[in-house]
Short mmCIF file of C-alpha atoms in Angstrom, two decimals:
data_model
loop_
_atom_site.label_atom_id
_atom_site.label_comp_id
_atom_site.label_asym_id
_atom_site.label_seq_id
_atom_site.Cartn_x
_atom_site.Cartn_y
_atom_site.Cartn_z
CA UNK A 1 278.01 44.11 136.58
CA UNK A 2 274.32 45.73 136.21
CA UNK A 3 273.80 44.09 139.41
CA UNK A 4 276.43 42.62 142.67
CA UNK A 5 275.73 39.13 141.34
CA UNK A 6 278.96 36.94 141.67
CA UNK A 7 279.41 34.12 139.33
CA UNK A 8 280.42 31.50 141.17
CA UNK A 9 281.14 31.18 144.55
CA UNK A 10 283.12 27.78 145.04
CA UNK A 11 284.05 27.50 148.98
CA UNK A 12 287.16 26.77 149.50
CA UNK A 13 287.09 23.30 151.00
CA UNK A 14 285.95 22.24 147.19
CA UNK A 15 288.57 22.90 145.60
CA UNK A 16 291.39 21.95 148.34
CA UNK A 17 292.54 18.48 148.81
CA UNK A 18 293.74 16.82 151.79
CA UNK A 19 296.77 15.58 151.42
CA UNK A 20 298.07 19.14 149.73
CA UNK A 21 300.02 20.74 151.85
CA UNK A 22 301.22 23.94 149.85
CA UNK A 23 299.32 27.10 151.06
CA UNK A 24 297.66 28.88 148.15
CA UNK A 25 294.78 27.29 145.07
CA UNK A 26 294.27 28.22 141.99
CA UNK A 27 290.98 27.75 140.23
CA UNK A 28 290.85 28.84 136.66
CA UNK A 29 287.55 27.84 134.43
CA UNK A 30 284.93 29.25 131.63
CA UNK A 31 280.94 28.38 131.99
CA UNK A 32 277.71 30.55 130.99
CA UNK A 33 275.13 31.79 132.84
CA UNK A 34 271.38 32.70 131.56
CA UNK A 35 269.59 35.86 133.09
CA UNK A 36 267.70 38.73 132.21
CA UNK A 37 269.80 41.41 129.87
CA UNK A 38 269.35 44.22 133.22
CA UNK A 39 267.75 43.43 136.88
CA UNK A 40 264.32 44.41 136.11
CA UNK A 41 263.48 43.10 132.89
CA UNK A 42 261.87 40.42 131.13
CA UNK A 43 263.96 39.58 128.54
CA UNK A 44 266.72 36.80 129.39
CA UNK A 45 270.60 36.67 127.93
CA UNK A 46 272.78 33.92 127.90
CA UNK A 47 276.39 34.99 128.70
CA UNK A 48 279.92 33.90 128.28
CA UNK A 49 281.52 34.01 131.82
CA UNK A 50 285.71 33.29 132.11
CA UNK A 51 286.04 32.25 136.14
CA UNK A 52 289.69 32.02 138.47
CA UNK A 53 289.60 31.66 141.80
CA UNK A 54 293.21 32.70 143.51
CA UNK A 55 293.00 32.05 147.64
CA UNK A 56 296.56 31.88 149.80
CA UNK A 57 295.41 30.31 153.35
CA UNK A 58 292.49 31.44 155.21
CA UNK A 59 293.04 35.41 154.58
CA UNK A 60 292.87 36.16 151.32
CA UNK A 61 290.69 35.17 148.15
CA UNK A 62 290.56 37.13 144.78
CA UNK A 63 287.43 36.32 142.03
CA UNK A 64 286.12 37.95 139.50
CA UNK A 65 284.25 39.84 141.98
CA UNK A 66 287.22 41.20 143.68
CA UNK A 67 289.78 40.73 146.48
CA UNK A 68 288.30 39.19 150.11
CA UNK A 69 291.52 40.22 152.81
CA UNK A 70 290.78 38.33 155.81
CA UNK A 71 292.29 40.07 158.91
CA UNK A 72 290.23 38.52 162.54
CA UNK A 73 289.50 34.97 162.64
CA UNK A 74 288.56 33.12 165.96
CA UNK A 75 286.92 30.63 166.18
CA UNK A 76 283.94 30.69 163.32
CA UNK A 77 283.89 34.21 163.78
CA UNK A 78 285.42 35.96 160.50
CA UNK A 79 285.82 39.67 159.56
CA UNK A 80 287.55 41.24 155.97
CA UNK A 81 287.81 44.08 153.87
CA UNK A 82 286.11 43.86 150.13
CA UNK A 83 287.80 46.16 147.26
CA UNK A 84 285.41 45.21 144.20
CA UNK A 85 283.27 47.10 141.52
CA UNK A 86 280.47 48.15 139.96
CA UNK A 87 280.13 47.58 135.57
CA UNK A 88 277.44 50.06 135.84
CA UNK A 89 274.48 49.71 133.04
CA UNK A 90 274.70 50.93 129.67
CA UNK A 91 271.50 52.99 128.04
CA UNK A 92 272.53 50.16 124.55
CA UNK A 93 271.65 47.40 127.54
CA UNK A 94 268.52 47.53 126.30
CA UNK A 95 265.05 49.06 124.67
CA UNK A 96 263.69 49.89 127.81
CA UNK A 97 267.31 51.74 129.27
CA UNK A 98 266.63 54.25 126.15
CA UNK A 99 266.99 58.01 127.56
CA UNK A 100 267.92 56.80 130.57
CA UNK A 101 271.76 57.56 130.22
CA UNK A 102 274.72 55.48 131.38
CA UNK A 103 275.90 54.91 134.66
CA UNK A 104 279.61 54.54 134.69
CA UNK A 105 281.40 51.39 136.13
CA UNK A 106 283.06 52.40 139.63
CA UNK A 107 285.42 50.63 142.04
CA UNK A 108 283.72 49.67 145.67
CA UNK A 109 285.29 49.38 148.67
CA UNK A 110 283.72 47.43 152.00
CA UNK A 111 283.87 44.90 154.84
CA UNK A 112 282.42 41.44 155.58
CA UNK A 113 280.92 39.83 158.74
CA UNK A 114 280.39 36.11 159.38
CA UNK A 115 279.90 33.88 161.64
CA UNK A 116 280.08 29.58 160.76
CA UNK A 117 278.48 27.47 162.12
CA UNK A 118 279.12 23.43 160.83
CA UNK A 119 278.07 23.33 157.83
CA UNK A 120 275.62 26.53 157.88
CA UNK A 121 277.50 30.25 157.29
CA UNK A 122 275.66 33.59 158.55
CA UNK A 123 276.79 37.04 157.00
CA UNK A 124 276.59 40.52 155.99
CA UNK A 125 278.79 42.91 153.98
CA UNK A 126 278.36 47.04 153.36
CA UNK A 127 279.45 47.97 150.24
CA UNK A 128 280.66 51.91 149.39
CA UNK A 129 281.24 52.74 145.17
CA UNK A 130 283.32 55.37 144.76
CA UNK A 131 281.94 57.13 141.26
CA UNK A 132 279.21 55.67 139.35
CA UNK A 133 275.98 55.31 141.01
CA UNK A 134 278.18 56.65 144.14
CA UNK A 135 275.94 54.44 146.49
CA UNK A 136 276.07 52.11 149.80
CA UNK A 137 274.61 48.66 149.22
CA UNK A 138 275.09 45.72 152.18
CA UNK A 139 273.18 42.69 151.90
CA UNK A 140 272.47 39.86 154.80
CA UNK A 141 271.82 36.12 154.29
CA UNK A 142 272.58 32.76 155.08
CA UNK A 143 274.17 29.84 152.91
CA UNK A 144 274.49 26.04 153.67
CA UNK A 145 277.31 23.93 152.16
CA UNK A 146 276.42 20.08 152.55
CA UNK A 147 278.97 17.27 151.17
CA UNK A 148 277.26 14.35 150.57
CA UNK A 149 280.13 12.63 149.59
CA UNK A 150 284.07 13.36 148.52
CA UNK A 151 282.93 14.41 145.29
CA UNK A 152 279.56 15.22 145.14
CA UNK A 153 279.41 18.59 147.20
CA UNK A 154 275.45 20.84 148.02
CA UNK A 155 274.62 24.40 148.29
CA UNK A 156 272.00 26.71 149.09
CA UNK A 157 271.37 30.51 150.15
CA UNK A 158 269.05 33.57 150.82
CA UNK A 159 270.08 36.82 150.55
CA UNK A 160 268.91 39.79 151.57
CA UNK A 161 269.54 43.40 149.59
CA UNK A 162 269.42 46.49 150.85
CA UNK A 163 270.51 50.26 149.47
CA UNK A 164 270.51 53.69 149.72
CA UNK A 165 268.77 56.55 148.09
CA UNK A 166 271.28 57.51 145.23
CA UNK A 167 271.44 53.36 144.52
CA UNK A 168 267.52 53.11 144.14
CA UNK A 169 267.58 56.42 142.13
CA UNK A 170 270.70 55.17 139.90
CA UNK A 171 268.94 52.20 138.88
CA UNK A 172 265.81 52.37 138.93
CA UNK A 173 264.87 56.56 139.08
CA UNK A 174 263.58 58.37 136.67
CA UNK A 175 264.36 62.32 136.70
CA UNK A 176 262.28 64.97 135.05
CA UNK A 177 265.69 64.89 132.14
CA UNK A 178 265.12 60.95 132.25
CA UNK A 179 261.57 60.93 131.58
CA UNK A 180 261.55 63.30 128.50
CA UNK A 181 264.38 60.99 126.11
CA UNK A 182 262.54 57.43 127.21
CA UNK A 183 258.94 58.18 127.55
CA UNK A 184 258.58 56.84 130.53
CA UNK A 185 257.12 58.65 133.78
CA UNK A 186 258.70 60.27 136.47
CA UNK A 187 259.80 58.20 138.93
CA UNK A 188 261.85 58.69 142.77
CA UNK A 189 262.97 55.65 143.56
CA UNK A 190 264.08 55.97 148.20
CA UNK A 191 266.22 53.56 149.98
CA UNK A 192 265.51 50.14 151.05
CA UNK A 193 264.91 46.53 151.06
CA UNK A 194 265.77 46.62 146.78
CA UNK A 195 265.40 42.60 146.88
CA UNK A 196 265.36 38.34 147.81
CA UNK A 197 267.34 36.22 146.75
CA UNK A 198 267.48 32.30 146.93
CA UNK A 199 269.65 30.32 145.02
CA UNK A 200 271.10 26.27 144.71
CA UNK A 201 274.25 24.69 143.71
CA UNK A 202 275.61 21.18 143.46
CA UNK A 203 279.20 21.18 142.71
CA UNK A 204 280.76 17.74 141.04
CA UNK A 205 284.37 16.66 141.34
CA UNK A 206 285.62 14.57 138.98
CA UNK A 207 289.20 14.42 139.62
CA UNK A 208 291.65 16.10 142.07
CA UNK A 209 291.89 18.70 138.73
CA UNK A 210 288.93 19.26 137.18
CA UNK A 211 285.21 20.27 138.82
CA UNK A 212 282.08 21.20 137.14
CA UNK A 213 279.48 23.76 139.40
CA UNK A 214 275.28 23.99 138.38
CA UNK A 215 273.70 27.11 139.58
CA UNK A 216 270.02 27.61 139.44
CA UNK A 217 269.16 30.76 141.41
CA UNK A 218 265.90 33.45 141.79
CA UNK A 219 265.37 36.95 142.70
CA UNK A 220 262.29 39.01 143.48
CA UNK A 221 262.32 42.91 143.18
CA UNK A 222 260.92 44.68 146.38
CA UNK A 223 259.52 47.51 146.96
CA UNK A 224 260.84 51.28 145.13
CA UNK A 225 262.79 48.81 143.03
CA UNK A 226 259.47 46.89 142.35
CA UNK A 227 257.39 48.89 141.30
CA UNK A 228 260.18 51.17 139.03
CA UNK A 229 258.73 51.86 135.92
CA UNK A 230 262.05 50.53 134.19
CA UNK A 231 261.41 47.18 135.61
CA UNK A 232 259.55 45.25 133.08
CA UNK A 233 259.28 41.96 136.11
CA UNK A 234 260.00 41.61 139.93
CA UNK A 235 260.82 38.30 139.68
CA UNK A 236 264.55 37.28 138.29
CA UNK A 237 265.30 34.00 137.45
CA UNK A 238 269.10 32.66 136.52
CA UNK A 239 270.99 29.97 135.87
CA UNK A 240 274.30 28.86 135.39
CA UNK A 241 277.46 25.89 134.66
CA UNK A 242 281.02 26.58 135.26
CA UNK A 243 283.76 23.89 134.01
CA UNK A 244 286.88 24.16 136.00
CA UNK A 245 290.98 23.14 136.63
CA UNK A 246 292.56 23.76 139.52
CA UNK A 247 296.18 23.03 139.70
#
């Protein structure tokens, strides 16, 4: 995808039942998201989203963003390996991108460290793109999961994203060739804090199988990302709704 935004992050205990003794869970479903057409756009679009979540014990998770393997866990602290992807960006996605060329789809490899204390989790991730933008992206954040009842779970998250020169130039920079083709001024985007995101969510369990989840959030592009001539609006809202079935 054009920018890192997990489709639906459903904490594992939201879909697990206390009476279930098997060590795996599977949730499949579909939903829709309302968000900018590209990172920095002021035009919003609705797009359908297929969804799946598979977990095995407390060490394996597979979802639309990729694969997470937890290699170490001790008293709330955990370290995981990440395998994912960066879907890139097509210049045909929006008129503002014409002449900037495409950013190719690429795989990502990285790691995640987290610490849970009660309903709160503090985490940090780092991922390297193999191909595509050939970039390094880091995130740090704090998430809260609060069960209101046996059926309703509320959540909140705040996250900051830091990117290296390659990522910033690929998505927000304009070189001489791109400037001539697009009509935009040349612009050099350098490494730094790229964006800050905050979001809230609600998950409702109809029964032991069916669940619905909604999320609203807003991102704030910062620094060289916000100042890029590619960016039409540094305020990036989003909303999503998802219906799932747990096996």
